Amino acid sequence: MSDFVIFAVFFAALAILNLIRVILGPTPADRQVAGDNADILITCALVLFSLFSGRAVYLDIAIISAMLGIIDTMLVGRYLDRGRWHYDADSDHS
């Protein structure tokens, strides 16, 4: 039980530092990185809680959370890039 308490305190400290970065981030990209970091922290917390409780359902939720975090990072990164990778099939690049 003491390992779980140590992890909870460590996780809370990281979450507070991450929240500060989300609020004070100078650019939207910094805020996105902090949001992605929060997703990684939540996924790690769910994996460790799954090991602590012995229930596999938390591990399944952690895997889904990680997959959604990757999709979110790609979509917001593309939005922040302002369409630089826009593909136009009708253009002639010869």
mmCIF file of C-alpha atoms in Angstrom:
data_model
loop_
_atom_site.group_PDB
_atom_site.id
_atom_site.type_symbol
_atom_site.label_atom_id
_atom_site.label_comp_id
_atom_site.label_asym_id
_atom_site.label_seq_id
_atom_site.Cartn_x
_atom_site.Cartn_y
_atom_site.Cartn_z
ATOM 1 C CA MET A 1 0.000 0.000 0.000
ATOM 2 C CA SER A 2 2.863 2.394 0.689
ATOM 3 C CA ASP A 3 4.121 2.024 -2.901
ATOM 4 C CA PHE A 4 0.719 3.116 -4.145
ATOM 5 C CA VAL A 5 0.767 6.192 -1.884
ATOM 6 C CA ILE A 6 4.277 7.127 -3.052
ATOM 7 C CA PHE A 7 3.155 6.846 -6.658
ATOM 8 C CA ALA A 8 0.035 8.914 -5.955
ATOM 9 C CA VAL A 9 2.097 11.738 -4.440
ATOM 10 C CA PHE A 10 4.580 11.628 -7.322
ATOM 11 C CA PHE A 11 1.748 11.553 -9.862
ATOM 12 C CA ALA A 12 0.013 14.513 -8.177
ATOM 13 C CA ALA A 13 3.220 16.572 -8.287
ATOM 14 C CA LEU A 14 3.681 15.816 -11.982
ATOM 15 C CA ALA A 15 0.039 16.616 -12.699
ATOM 16 C CA ILE A 16 0.330 20.009 -10.979
ATOM 17 C CA LEU A 17 3.489 20.866 -12.924
ATOM 18 C CA ASN A 18 1.782 19.740 -16.110
ATOM 19 C CA LEU A 19 -1.284 21.871 -15.362
ATOM 20 C CA ILE A 20 0.954 24.903 -14.901
ATOM 21 C CA ARG A 21 2.441 24.249 -18.360
ATOM 22 C CA VAL A 22 -1.037 23.960 -19.885
ATOM 23 C CA ILE A 23 -2.096 27.288 -18.369
ATOM 24 C CA LEU A 24 1.134 29.253 -18.849
ATOM 25 C CA GLY A 25 2.394 27.668 -22.060
ATOM 26 C CA PRO A 26 3.656 30.461 -24.299
ATOM 27 C CA THR A 27 2.545 28.770 -27.532
ATOM 28 C CA PRO A 28 -0.275 26.415 -28.499
ATOM 29 C CA ALA A 29 2.337 23.773 -29.327
ATOM 30 C CA ASP A 30 3.595 23.907 -25.719
ATOM 31 C CA ARG A 31 0.047 23.455 -24.495
ATOM 32 C CA GLN A 32 -0.414 20.482 -26.815
ATOM 33 C CA VAL A 33 2.761 18.845 -25.544
ATOM 34 C CA ALA A 34 1.543 19.349 -21.974
ATOM 35 C CA GLY A 35 -1.809 17.835 -22.906
ATOM 36 C CA ASP A 36 -0.068 14.853 -24.476
ATOM 37 C CA ASN A 37 2.039 14.537 -21.343
ATOM 38 C CA ALA A 38 -1.158 14.470 -19.262
ATOM 39 C CA ASP A 39 -2.461 11.639 -21.442
ATOM 40 C CA ILE A 40 0.757 9.690 -20.878
ATOM 41 C CA LEU A 41 0.519 10.264 -17.112
ATOM 42 C CA ILE A 42 -3.093 9.052 -17.067
ATOM 43 C CA THR A 43 -2.191 5.970 -19.104
ATOM 44 C CA CYS A 44 0.683 5.134 -16.743
ATOM 45 C CA ALA A 45 -1.562 5.657 -13.726
ATOM 46 C CA LEU A 46 -4.181 3.305 -15.179
ATOM 47 C CA VAL A 47 -1.583 0.629 -15.925
ATOM 48 C CA LEU A 48 -0.156 0.804 -12.420
ATOM 49 C CA PHE A 49 -3.630 0.824 -10.866
ATOM 50 C CA SER A 50 -4.498 -2.212 -12.964
ATOM 51 C CA LEU A 51 -1.461 -4.007 -11.553
ATOM 52 C CA PHE A 52 -2.299 -2.869 -8.030
ATOM 53 C CA SER A 53 -5.959 -3.901 -8.163
ATOM 54 C CA GLY A 54 -5.484 -7.050 -10.244
ATOM 55 C CA ARG A 55 -8.272 -6.093 -12.670
ATOM 56 C CA ALA A 56 -7.588 -6.162 -16.390
ATOM 57 C CA VAL A 57 -10.361 -3.713 -17.261
ATOM 58 C CA TYR A 58 -8.141 -0.786 -16.250
ATOM 59 C CA LEU A 59 -5.437 -2.028 -18.603
ATOM 60 C CA ASP A 60 -7.940 -2.072 -21.472
ATOM 61 C CA ILE A 61 -8.962 1.491 -20.662
ATOM 62 C CA ALA A 62 -5.284 2.515 -20.560
ATOM 63 C CA ILE A 63 -4.693 1.053 -24.031
ATOM 64 C CA ILE A 64 -7.725 2.900 -25.430
ATOM 65 C CA SER A 65 -6.596 6.119 -23.747
ATOM 66 C CA ALA A 66 -3.131 5.785 -25.289
ATOM 67 C CA MET A 67 -4.579 5.184 -28.760
ATOM 68 C CA LEU A 68 -6.867 8.197 -28.486
ATOM 69 C CA GLY A 69 -3.954 10.292 -27.239
ATOM 70 C CA ILE A 70 -1.917 9.436 -30.331
ATOM 71 C CA ILE A 71 -4.814 10.363 -32.620
ATOM 72 C CA ASP A 72 -5.366 13.597 -30.702
ATOM 73 C CA THR A 73 -1.697 14.540 -30.989
ATOM 74 C CA MET A 74 -1.684 13.924 -34.739
ATOM 75 C CA LEU A 75 -4.875 15.908 -35.339
ATOM 76 C CA VAL A 76 -3.891 18.906 -33.224
ATOM 77 C CA GLY A 77 -0.383 18.879 -34.658
ATOM 78 C CA ARG A 78 -1.812 18.981 -38.145
ATOM 79 C CA TYR A 79 -4.144 21.814 -37.140
ATOM 80 C CA LEU A 80 -1.290 23.800 -35.593
ATOM 81 C CA ASP A 81 0.770 23.277 -38.735
ATOM 82 C CA ARG A 82 -1.898 25.240 -40.630
ATOM 83 C CA GLY A 83 -2.225 22.784 -43.481
ATOM 84 C CA ARG A 84 1.378 22.751 -44.682
ATOM 85 C CA TRP A 85 0.933 19.084 -45.603
ATOM 86 C CA HIS A 86 -2.159 19.778 -47.646
ATOM 87 C CA TYR A 87 -2.360 17.254 -50.440
ATOM 88 C CA ASP A 88 -3.822 18.432 -53.708
ATOM 89 C CA ALA A 89 -4.343 15.617 -56.205
ATOM 90 C CA ASP A 90 -5.153 17.988 -59.052
ATOM 91 C CA SER A 91 -1.911 19.966 -58.932
ATOM 92 C CA ASP A 92 0.842 19.221 -61.414
ATOM 93 C CA HIS A 93 4.282 19.041 -59.776
ATOM 94 C CA SER A 94 6.298 18.328 -62.914
#
